[in-house]
Coordinates of C-alpha atoms in Angstrom, one line a residue:
M1 CA -5.5 8.1 -32.9
G2 CA -9.0 7.9 -34.1
S3 CA -11.2 5.5 -32.2
L4 CA -12.2 2.4 -34.2
Y5 CA -15.0 0.3 -32.7
L6 CA -17.8 -2.0 -33.3
S7 CA -21.4 -0.8 -32.7
R8 CA -24.6 -2.7 -33.4
G9 CA -22.7 -5.0 -35.8
R10 CA -21.1 -2.2 -37.8
C11 CA -17.5 -1.1 -37.4
I12 CA -17.4 2.7 -37.3
L13 CA -14.3 4.8 -37.9
R14 CA -14.1 8.1 -36.1
Q15 CA -11.7 10.6 -37.8
V16 CA -10.3 11.9 -34.6
F17 CA -6.6 12.2 -34.6
S18 CA -6.0 14.5 -31.6
G19 CA -5.4 11.5 -29.4
L20 CA -2.6 10.1 -31.5
P21 CA 0.1 8.8 -29.1
M22 CA 3.0 11.3 -29.0
M23 CA 5.4 8.4 -29.9
L24 CA 3.8 8.4 -33.4
Q25 CA 3.8 12.1 -33.9
R26 CA 7.5 12.9 -33.6
P27 CA 10.8 11.2 -34.3
Y28 CA 12.6 9.0 -31.7
S29 CA 15.0 10.4 -29.2
L30 CA 17.6 7.9 -28.1
G31 CA 19.6 10.3 -25.9
N32 CA 17.7 9.5 -22.7
D33 CA 17.3 6.3 -20.7
T34 CA 13.8 5.9 -22.1
S35 CA 12.7 6.3 -25.7
L36 CA 9.5 7.9 -26.8
L37 CA 8.0 4.4 -27.0
G38 CA 8.3 4.2 -23.3
V39 CA 10.9 1.5 -23.8
S40 CA 14.4 1.4 -22.3
A41 CA 16.8 2.9 -24.8
Q42 CA 19.0 -0.1 -24.3
L43 CA 16.4 -2.3 -25.9
L44 CA 15.5 0.0 -28.8
R45 CA 18.4 -1.1 -31.1
T46 CA 18.8 -0.1 -34.7
Q47 CA 22.0 -1.7 -35.9
A48 CA 22.9 -5.2 -36.9
F49 CA 24.3 -7.5 -34.2
I50 CA 27.4 -9.5 -35.4
E51 CA 30.0 -11.2 -33.2
G52 CA 28.8 -9.5 -30.1
R53 CA 29.0 -6.0 -31.6
W54 CA 26.5 -3.5 -32.9
V55 CA 27.3 -2.9 -36.6
S56 CA 26.0 -0.2 -38.9
A57 CA 25.3 -1.0 -42.6
A58 CA 25.9 1.4 -45.5
S59 CA 22.2 2.3 -45.6
T60 CA 19.0 2.1 -43.5
F61 CA 15.4 1.2 -44.0
P62 CA 12.3 2.5 -42.1
V63 CA 10.3 0.5 -39.7
L64 CA 6.6 1.6 -39.9
D65 CA 3.7 1.6 -37.6
P66 CA 1.1 -0.5 -39.4
A67 CA -1.7 1.5 -37.8
T68 CA -0.7 4.8 -39.2
G69 CA 1.9 4.1 -41.8
E70 CA 4.3 6.5 -40.1
E71 CA 7.9 5.8 -39.5
I72 CA 8.9 4.6 -36.1
V73 CA 12.7 4.4 -36.6
K74 CA 15.3 3.6 -39.2
V75 CA 17.3 0.3 -39.0
S76 CA 20.5 -0.8 -40.6
D77 CA 19.9 -2.3 -44.0
C78 CA 22.2 -5.3 -44.1
G79 CA 23.4 -6.7 -47.4
T80 CA 25.3 -9.8 -48.3
K81 CA 28.5 -8.4 -46.8
E82 CA 27.0 -8.2 -43.3
A83 CA 25.3 -11.5 -43.8
Q84 CA 28.6 -13.1 -44.7
D85 CA 30.3 -11.5 -41.7
A86 CA 27.5 -12.9 -39.5
V87 CA 27.9 -16.4 -40.9
N88 CA 31.7 -16.3 -40.4
A89 CA 31.2 -15.1 -36.8
A90 CA 28.8 -17.9 -36.1
Y91 CA 31.1 -20.5 -37.6
K92 CA 34.0 -19.1 -35.6
A93 CA 31.9 -19.3 -32.4
F94 CA 30.5 -22.7 -33.1
H95 CA 33.4 -24.9 -32.0
P96 CA 33.9 -23.2 -28.5
W97 CA 30.2 -23.0 -28.0
K98 CA 29.6 -26.7 -28.6
S99 CA 32.4 -27.4 -26.2
H100 CA 30.5 -25.8 -23.4
T101 CA 28.8 -28.4 -21.2
A102 CA 25.1 -28.9 -21.5
K103 CA 24.7 -27.5 -18.0
E104 CA 26.7 -24.3 -18.9
R105 CA 24.5 -23.7 -22.0
S106 CA 21.4 -24.4 -19.9
I107 CA 22.4 -21.8 -17.3
L108 CA 22.9 -19.1 -19.9
L109 CA 19.6 -19.8 -21.6
R110 CA 17.9 -19.6 -18.3
K111 CA 19.5 -16.2 -17.6
W112 CA 18.2 -15.1 -21.0
F113 CA 14.7 -16.3 -20.1
D114 CA 14.9 -14.4 -16.8
L115 CA 15.9 -11.2 -18.5
I116 CA 13.1 -11.4 -21.0
N117 CA 10.6 -11.8 -18.2
Q118 CA 12.1 -8.8 -16.4
H119 CA 11.7 -6.7 -19.6
K120 CA 8.4 -8.2 -20.7
E121 CA 6.4 -5.0 -20.9
D122 CA 9.1 -3.1 -22.9
L123 CA 9.5 -6.0 -25.3
A124 CA 5.7 -6.1 -25.7
K125 CA 5.6 -2.4 -26.5
L126 CA 8.1 -3.0 -29.3
I127 CA 5.9 -5.8 -30.8
T128 CA 2.9 -3.6 -30.7
A129 CA 4.7 -0.7 -32.3
E130 CA 6.2 -2.6 -35.2
S131 CA 3.5 -5.2 -35.8
G132 CA 0.3 -3.5 -34.7
K133 CA -0.6 -6.3 -32.4
P134 CA -2.9 -5.3 -29.4
M135 CA -0.8 -4.8 -26.3
K136 CA -2.5 -7.6 -24.4
E137 CA -1.6 -10.0 -27.1
S138 CA 2.0 -8.7 -27.3
V139 CA 2.4 -9.3 -23.6
G140 CA 1.1 -12.8 -24.2
E141 CA 3.5 -13.3 -27.0
M142 CA 6.4 -12.4 -24.7
T143 CA 5.3 -15.0 -22.1
Y144 CA 5.2 -17.5 -25.0
S145 CA 8.5 -16.4 -26.3
A146 CA 10.3 -16.7 -23.0
S147 CA 8.8 -20.1 -22.4
F148 CA 10.8 -21.6 -25.3
L149 CA 14.1 -20.5 -23.7
E150 CA 13.0 -21.9 -20.3
W151 CA 11.9 -25.2 -22.0
F152 CA 15.1 -25.6 -24.0
S153 CA 17.3 -24.6 -21.1
E154 CA 15.9 -27.7 -19.4
E155 CA 16.0 -29.9 -22.5
A156 CA 19.7 -29.0 -23.1
R157 CA 20.6 -31.5 -20.3
R158 CA 18.4 -34.3 -21.7
V159 CA 20.1 -34.9 -25.1
Y160 CA 20.8 -38.6 -24.8
G161 CA 22.5 -41.0 -27.2
D162 CA 22.2 -44.7 -27.2
I163 CA 24.3 -47.8 -26.4
V164 CA 23.2 -50.6 -28.7
A165 CA 23.8 -54.3 -28.3
P166 CA 26.5 -55.3 -30.8
P167 CA 26.4 -58.3 -33.1
A168 CA 29.9 -59.4 -32.0
K169 CA 31.6 -59.7 -28.6
D170 CA 34.7 -57.7 -29.5
R171 CA 33.0 -54.3 -29.9
K172 CA 30.6 -51.7 -28.5
I173 CA 28.2 -49.7 -30.5
L174 CA 27.4 -46.1 -29.4
L175 CA 25.1 -43.6 -31.1
L176 CA 26.1 -40.0 -30.3
K177 CA 24.1 -36.9 -30.8
Q178 CA 26.0 -33.8 -31.9
P179 CA 25.0 -30.2 -33.0
V180 CA 24.7 -29.7 -36.7
G181 CA 26.6 -26.4 -36.8
V182 CA 25.7 -22.9 -37.9
A183 CA 21.9 -22.4 -38.4
S184 CA 20.3 -19.7 -40.5
I185 CA 17.1 -18.6 -38.8
I186 CA 14.6 -16.8 -41.0
T187 CA 11.5 -15.6 -39.2
P188 CA 8.1 -13.9 -39.9
W189 CA 6.6 -10.6 -38.7
N190 CA 3.4 -12.0 -37.0
F191 CA 5.3 -13.4 -34.0
P192 CA 8.5 -11.4 -34.1
S193 CA 9.8 -12.6 -30.8
A194 CA 8.4 -16.1 -30.3
M195 CA 9.3 -17.4 -33.7
I196 CA 12.9 -16.5 -32.9
T197 CA 13.1 -18.1 -29.5
R198 CA 11.3 -21.3 -30.6
K199 CA 14.1 -21.9 -33.1
V200 CA 17.1 -20.3 -31.3
G201 CA 16.3 -21.9 -28.0
A202 CA 16.6 -25.4 -29.4
A203 CA 19.7 -24.5 -31.5
L204 CA 21.7 -22.9 -28.7
A205 CA 20.7 -25.6 -26.2
V206 CA 22.5 -28.4 -28.2
G207 CA 25.5 -26.3 -29.2
C208 CA 24.6 -24.7 -32.5
T209 CA 25.2 -21.1 -33.3
V210 CA 22.8 -18.9 -35.3
V211 CA 22.3 -16.1 -37.7
V212 CA 18.8 -14.6 -37.5
K213 CA 17.2 -12.7 -40.3
P214 CA 14.1 -11.1 -39.0
A215 CA 11.2 -10.0 -41.2
E216 CA 11.7 -6.5 -42.6
D217 CA 8.5 -5.3 -41.0
T218 CA 9.6 -6.3 -37.5
P219 CA 13.3 -6.2 -36.8
L220 CA 13.1 -4.3 -33.5
S221 CA 12.1 -7.4 -31.4
A222 CA 15.0 -9.4 -32.8
L223 CA 17.5 -6.7 -31.9
A224 CA 16.1 -6.3 -28.4
L225 CA 16.5 -10.1 -27.9
A226 CA 20.1 -9.6 -29.0
E227 CA 20.7 -7.0 -26.4
L228 CA 19.4 -9.3 -23.7
S229 CA 21.5 -12.1 -25.0
V230 CA 24.6 -10.0 -24.2
Q231 CA 23.3 -9.2 -20.7
A232 CA 22.7 -13.0 -20.2
G233 CA 26.3 -13.8 -21.1
I234 CA 25.8 -15.5 -24.4
P235 CA 29.3 -15.5 -26.0
P236 CA 30.0 -13.3 -29.1
G237 CA 29.1 -14.9 -32.4
V238 CA 26.7 -17.4 -30.9
F239 CA 23.6 -15.2 -31.7
N240 CA 23.7 -12.8 -34.6
V241 CA 21.0 -10.6 -36.2
V242 CA 21.1 -9.2 -39.7
P243 CA 18.0 -7.0 -40.4
C244 CA 17.4 -6.0 -44.0
S245 CA 14.8 -4.3 -46.2
R246 CA 12.4 -6.1 -48.6
E247 CA 14.7 -5.1 -51.5
K248 CA 17.7 -6.8 -50.0
T249 CA 15.9 -9.8 -48.5
P250 CA 16.3 -12.1 -51.6
A251 CA 20.1 -11.7 -51.8
V252 CA 20.6 -12.0 -48.0
G253 CA 18.2 -15.0 -47.9
E254 CA 20.1 -16.7 -50.7
L255 CA 23.4 -16.3 -49.0
L256 CA 22.1 -17.6 -45.7
C257 CA 20.8 -20.7 -47.5
T258 CA 23.7 -21.4 -49.8
D259 CA 26.9 -20.5 -47.9
P260 CA 28.8 -23.7 -47.2
L261 CA 29.5 -22.7 -43.6
V262 CA 25.8 -22.9 -42.9
A263 CA 24.6 -26.4 -42.0
K264 CA 21.0 -25.8 -41.1
I265 CA 18.1 -23.6 -42.2
S266 CA 15.0 -23.0 -40.2
F267 CA 12.3 -20.9 -41.8
T268 CA 8.8 -19.8 -40.9
G269 CA 6.8 -18.1 -43.6
S270 CA 4.8 -18.7 -46.8
T271 CA 4.9 -21.9 -48.8
A272 CA 6.0 -20.1 -51.9
T273 CA 9.0 -18.6 -50.2
G274 CA 9.8 -21.9 -48.5
K275 CA 10.0 -23.6 -51.9
I276 CA 12.6 -21.0 -53.0
L277 CA 14.7 -21.6 -49.9
L278 CA 14.5 -25.3 -50.3
R279 CA 15.9 -24.9 -53.8
H280 CA 18.7 -22.8 -52.4
A281 CA 19.5 -25.4 -49.7
A282 CA 19.6 -28.3 -52.2
G283 CA 22.9 -27.2 -53.7
T284 CA 24.8 -28.0 -50.5
V285 CA 22.3 -30.5 -49.1
K286 CA 21.5 -28.6 -45.9
R287 CA 19.3 -29.7 -43.1
V288 CA 16.0 -27.8 -43.2
S289 CA 13.0 -27.1 -41.1
M290 CA 10.1 -25.4 -42.7
E291 CA 6.9 -24.1 -41.0
L292 CA 4.9 -22.9 -43.9
G293 CA 1.4 -21.7 -44.8
G294 CA -1.8 -23.1 -43.4
H295 CA -5.4 -23.0 -44.3
A296 CA -7.0 -24.4 -41.2
P297 CA -10.5 -25.9 -41.3
F298 CA -12.8 -25.3 -38.3
I299 CA -15.6 -27.8 -38.3
V300 CA -18.7 -27.6 -36.0
F301 CA -20.8 -30.8 -35.9
D302 CA -24.4 -31.1 -34.8
S303 CA -23.2 -32.7 -31.6
A304 CA -21.1 -29.7 -30.6
D305 CA -21.7 -27.4 -27.7
V306 CA -22.6 -24.3 -29.7
D307 CA -21.4 -21.8 -27.1
K308 CA -18.0 -23.4 -26.8
A309 CA -17.7 -23.6 -30.6
V310 CA -18.4 -19.9 -30.9
A311 CA -15.8 -19.1 -28.2
G312 CA -13.3 -21.3 -30.0
A313 CA -14.0 -19.7 -33.3
M314 CA -13.5 -16.2 -31.8
A315 CA -10.2 -17.2 -30.2
S316 CA -8.9 -19.1 -33.2
K317 CA -9.9 -16.6 -35.9
F318 CA -9.4 -13.1 -34.4
R319 CA -6.1 -13.5 -32.5
N320 CA -3.7 -11.0 -34.0
S321 CA -6.5 -9.9 -36.3
G322 CA -6.5 -13.3 -38.1
Q323 CA -2.7 -13.1 -38.9
T324 CA -1.4 -16.4 -37.6
C325 CA -0.5 -19.5 -39.5
V326 CA -2.8 -21.6 -37.4
C327 CA -5.8 -19.3 -37.6
S328 CA -9.0 -21.0 -38.7
N329 CA -9.7 -20.0 -42.3
R330 CA -12.5 -22.3 -43.6
F331 CA -15.5 -22.7 -41.3
L332 CA -17.7 -25.7 -41.9
V333 CA -20.9 -25.9 -39.9
Q334 CA -23.3 -28.8 -40.0
S335 CA -26.9 -28.0 -41.2
G336 CA -28.6 -28.9 -37.9
I337 CA -26.7 -26.4 -35.9
H338 CA -25.8 -23.8 -38.6
D339 CA -28.3 -21.1 -37.9
A340 CA -27.8 -21.1 -34.1
F341 CA -24.0 -21.0 -34.6
M342 CA -24.2 -18.0 -37.0
E343 CA -26.5 -16.0 -34.7
K344 CA -24.4 -16.5 -31.7
L345 CA -21.2 -15.9 -33.5
A346 CA -22.5 -12.6 -35.0
K347 CA -23.5 -11.5 -31.5
A348 CA -20.1 -12.4 -30.1
M349 CA -18.4 -10.3 -32.8
D350 CA -20.6 -7.4 -31.9
A351 CA -19.9 -7.7 -28.2
E352 CA -16.2 -8.6 -28.0
L353 CA -14.4 -7.0 -30.9
K354 CA -13.0 -3.5 -30.9
V355 CA -10.8 -2.3 -33.7
G356 CA -8.1 0.3 -32.9
H357 CA -4.4 1.1 -32.4
G358 CA -2.7 -1.8 -30.5
S359 CA -1.5 0.6 -27.8
E360 CA -5.0 1.4 -26.8
P361 CA -6.0 -0.8 -23.8
T362 CA -9.5 -1.7 -25.1
T363 CA -8.3 -2.7 -28.6
T364 CA -8.8 -6.4 -29.6
Q365 CA -8.3 -6.0 -33.3
G366 CA -5.2 -4.0 -34.5
P367 CA -4.3 -3.2 -38.1
L368 CA -3.1 -5.7 -40.6
I369 CA 0.6 -5.6 -41.2
N370 CA 0.4 -3.4 -44.3
T371 CA -2.0 -2.2 -47.0
R372 CA -1.2 -5.2 -49.2
A373 CA -2.5 -7.5 -46.5
A374 CA -5.7 -5.5 -46.3
E375 CA -6.1 -5.5 -50.0
K376 CA -5.9 -9.3 -50.0
V377 CA -8.8 -9.6 -47.5
E378 CA -10.8 -7.0 -49.4
N379 CA -10.4 -9.0 -52.6
Q380 CA -11.4 -12.2 -51.0
I381 CA -14.6 -10.6 -49.6
A382 CA -15.4 -9.1 -53.0
D383 CA -14.8 -12.4 -54.8
A384 CA -17.1 -14.2 -52.3
V385 CA -19.9 -11.7 -52.6
S386 CA -19.7 -11.8 -56.4
L387 CA -20.2 -15.6 -56.2
G388 CA -23.2 -15.4 -53.9
A389 CA -21.9 -15.0 -50.3
V390 CA -23.8 -12.9 -47.9
I391 CA -22.2 -10.4 -45.6
V392 CA -23.5 -10.9 -42.1
R393 CA -21.1 -8.6 -40.3
G394 CA -18.4 -6.2 -41.4
G395 CA -17.3 -6.5 -45.0
K396 CA -15.5 -3.2 -45.5
R397 CA -12.0 -1.9 -45.7
L398 CA -11.3 0.9 -43.2
E399 CA -8.5 3.5 -43.2
G400 CA -5.0 2.3 -44.0
S401 CA -4.6 -1.3 -43.3
F402 CA -7.5 -1.7 -41.0
M403 CA -10.3 -4.2 -41.9
Q404 CA -13.7 -4.7 -40.4
P405 CA -14.0 -8.2 -38.8
T406 CA -16.2 -9.9 -41.3
L407 CA -18.6 -12.8 -41.2
L408 CA -19.9 -14.4 -44.5
S409 CA -22.7 -16.9 -45.0
S410 CA -23.8 -18.9 -48.1
V411 CA -20.1 -19.6 -48.9
N412 CA -19.1 -22.4 -51.3
T413 CA -15.8 -24.0 -52.0
D414 CA -15.3 -22.2 -55.3
M415 CA -14.7 -18.9 -53.6
L416 CA -11.2 -17.5 -53.2
C417 CA -11.4 -17.4 -49.4
M418 CA -11.9 -21.2 -49.4
R419 CA -8.9 -21.8 -51.7
E420 CA -6.2 -19.6 -50.3
E421 CA -5.0 -18.6 -46.9
T422 CA -6.6 -15.3 -45.8
F423 CA -4.3 -13.9 -43.0
G424 CA -7.0 -11.4 -41.9
P425 CA -10.2 -11.1 -39.8
L426 CA -12.6 -13.0 -42.2
I427 CA -14.9 -15.9 -41.3
P428 CA -16.4 -17.6 -44.3
V429 CA -19.0 -20.2 -43.3
V430 CA -20.0 -23.3 -45.4
K431 CA -23.0 -25.3 -44.5
F432 CA -22.6 -29.1 -44.7
N433 CA -24.7 -32.1 -44.1
T434 CA -22.5 -35.2 -43.4
E435 CA -19.2 -35.9 -41.6
Q436 CA -17.8 -37.4 -44.9
E437 CA -18.6 -34.2 -46.7
A438 CA -16.9 -32.0 -44.1
L439 CA -13.8 -34.1 -44.1
A440 CA -13.6 -34.1 -47.9
I441 CA -13.8 -30.3 -47.9
A442 CA -11.3 -30.0 -45.0
N443 CA -8.8 -32.2 -46.6
A444 CA -9.1 -30.7 -50.1
S445 CA -6.1 -28.5 -49.6
P446 CA -2.4 -28.8 -50.6
V447 CA -1.5 -27.6 -47.1
G448 CA -2.1 -29.2 -43.7
L449 CA -0.8 -27.2 -40.7
A450 CA -3.7 -27.1 -38.1
G451 CA -7.3 -28.1 -38.0
Y452 CA -10.1 -27.7 -35.5
F453 CA -13.4 -29.3 -34.8
Y454 CA -16.2 -29.3 -32.2
S455 CA -18.1 -32.4 -31.2
R456 CA -19.4 -34.2 -28.1
D457 CA -19.6 -37.6 -29.9
I458 CA -16.5 -39.5 -28.7
S459 CA -16.5 -42.0 -31.6
Q460 CA -16.7 -39.1 -34.0
I461 CA -13.9 -37.3 -32.2
W462 CA -11.6 -40.3 -32.8
R463 CA -12.7 -40.7 -36.4
V464 CA -12.3 -37.1 -37.4
A465 CA -9.1 -36.4 -35.5
E466 CA -7.4 -39.4 -37.2
Q467 CA -8.7 -38.5 -40.7
M468 CA -7.9 -34.8 -40.7
E469 CA -4.8 -34.2 -42.9
V470 CA -3.0 -31.8 -40.6
G471 CA -0.1 -31.8 -38.3
M472 CA -2.0 -30.4 -35.3
V473 CA -5.7 -30.9 -34.3
G474 CA -7.7 -28.9 -31.8
V475 CA -10.7 -30.9 -30.5
N476 CA -13.1 -28.6 -28.7
E477 CA -10.3 -26.1 -28.4
G478 CA -9.4 -23.1 -30.5
L479 CA -6.0 -22.2 -29.1
I480 CA -3.6 -25.1 -29.3
S481 CA 0.0 -23.7 -29.4
T482 CA 2.1 -24.5 -26.4
T483 CA 5.8 -24.9 -25.7
E484 CA 5.4 -28.5 -24.5
A485 CA 3.7 -29.8 -27.7
S486 CA 5.2 -30.3 -31.2
F487 CA 4.4 -27.6 -33.7
G488 CA 4.4 -28.3 -37.5
G489 CA 2.4 -29.5 -40.5
I490 CA 2.2 -32.0 -43.3
K491 CA 1.7 -31.7 -47.0
Q492 CA 3.0 -28.3 -48.2
S493 CA 2.8 -26.8 -44.7
G494 CA 6.4 -27.7 -44.0
L495 CA 9.1 -30.1 -42.8
G496 CA 10.1 -30.9 -39.2
R497 CA 8.7 -29.9 -35.8
E498 CA 9.4 -27.1 -33.4
G499 CA 8.9 -26.9 -29.6
S500 CA 8.4 -30.0 -27.4
K501 CA 11.0 -32.6 -26.9
Y502 CA 11.1 -33.2 -30.6
G503 CA 12.1 -29.6 -31.6
I504 CA 15.6 -30.1 -30.3
D505 CA 16.2 -33.0 -32.7
E506 CA 16.1 -30.6 -35.7
Y507 CA 19.5 -29.3 -34.7
L508 CA 21.2 -32.6 -34.0
E509 CA 23.1 -35.2 -36.0
I510 CA 23.4 -38.8 -35.0
K511 CA 26.9 -40.2 -35.2
Y512 CA 27.5 -44.0 -35.0
M513 CA 30.6 -45.0 -33.1
C514 CA 31.9 -48.5 -33.2
L515 CA 34.6 -49.3 -30.6
G516 CA 36.2 -52.5 -31.8
G517 CA 39.1 -54.8 -30.9
L518 CA 38.0 -55.3 -27.4
S519 CA 38.8 -58.4 -25.3
L520 CA 35.7 -59.0 -23.4

């Protein structure tokens, strides 16, 4: 497609389409071993996956390339019937699956992990095609995605209960941990593989079964995982996938959150949608995990290493073109270091960022997921400029859903970009004077997922880390997500934790057993 690149601080769009990849110029052919995406035809699935079978729905919906707006393929558009069938299949499979030993479940998850690694490149191509993510990042996501299955395959054998000292001599007290049951897994488009394995790995490890509803923009990654689950030997009904269009999502989502056979809901997405699902779940008092919106502050204190802060800002902001829930959104830079930081950050943006199609090897910034997302960023920039912000780099909407990576100075807290999550390549910078001022701005948000700050003052590091109202803090580090650490927020950023040794607890119930009448 046309080459999109940054030059001398300006992003220039070349209207040259002769290089458009052939996969985006003609429809798919699934008759050969390899599809036009260069992906194994086995992995390019377009039907729902229910009880170990590929199931067609009455209608289909298109999956689009965010870079071009062109159709990639049509996928089965599941409704409440298919969702109900999937719930029934998961419930039927739950009792035999939980009866497997922890070691048996561990072995199957490990096989699934191995298969994902074997097909990493193909799976990454699917992510790039349906989400627009640069290929290098898609490969990185697949490594991250696989790591959750590896981690939870190991944690499956470490689900321990307790033996508690009793108050009387004629009894023993045991606390048992047991799987909650069927889990509805509702996932976003920005990490279409990793957000599934982070939830499903924990659920399957302890003996739960799942119904996955992937985002309508990115169902192909979920269906490819389903194919590999079959190859790994995961029994029918344990892992089910019901893709659906935006139009059918409300009805399908409601069923998955209200059906009495469902015991658990795990959702990653916006705070507004999370509140709707919580209301649905309340009717049957289901267990819920919610990883919701963020609005991460990124604070640079006078004591910071400016070069490291700039590198951290680039990594934290521009990964996936700013479309991650832990992306830095509100940049607060202390007055003594502000000008040096801005100059170096602008130069780094010029040197390191290249906008283009995700399949192009030199691309670092792909498209936003759709034109609505680009319009949101565009509106935030226009609002900021109208209130006095200065565009230092970028600032313009490009073709389709592409946005110029943008740096703004002279930003204040009244601007829209400081009050709502961006989900795009925009850095608004506020200058502050004192630590207390920075913390007040950082904490003045109803959400609290992640936060970042740079400082070389050890006392300040302890003070700020403890006072930041977020679930995750990056100190002198812009990339903090890892399988081994807990992931989740406070305030309206959600409930519960994923990953780490704590993620598995979200799918377990504790049962108290009193064994009495003993002669001891």
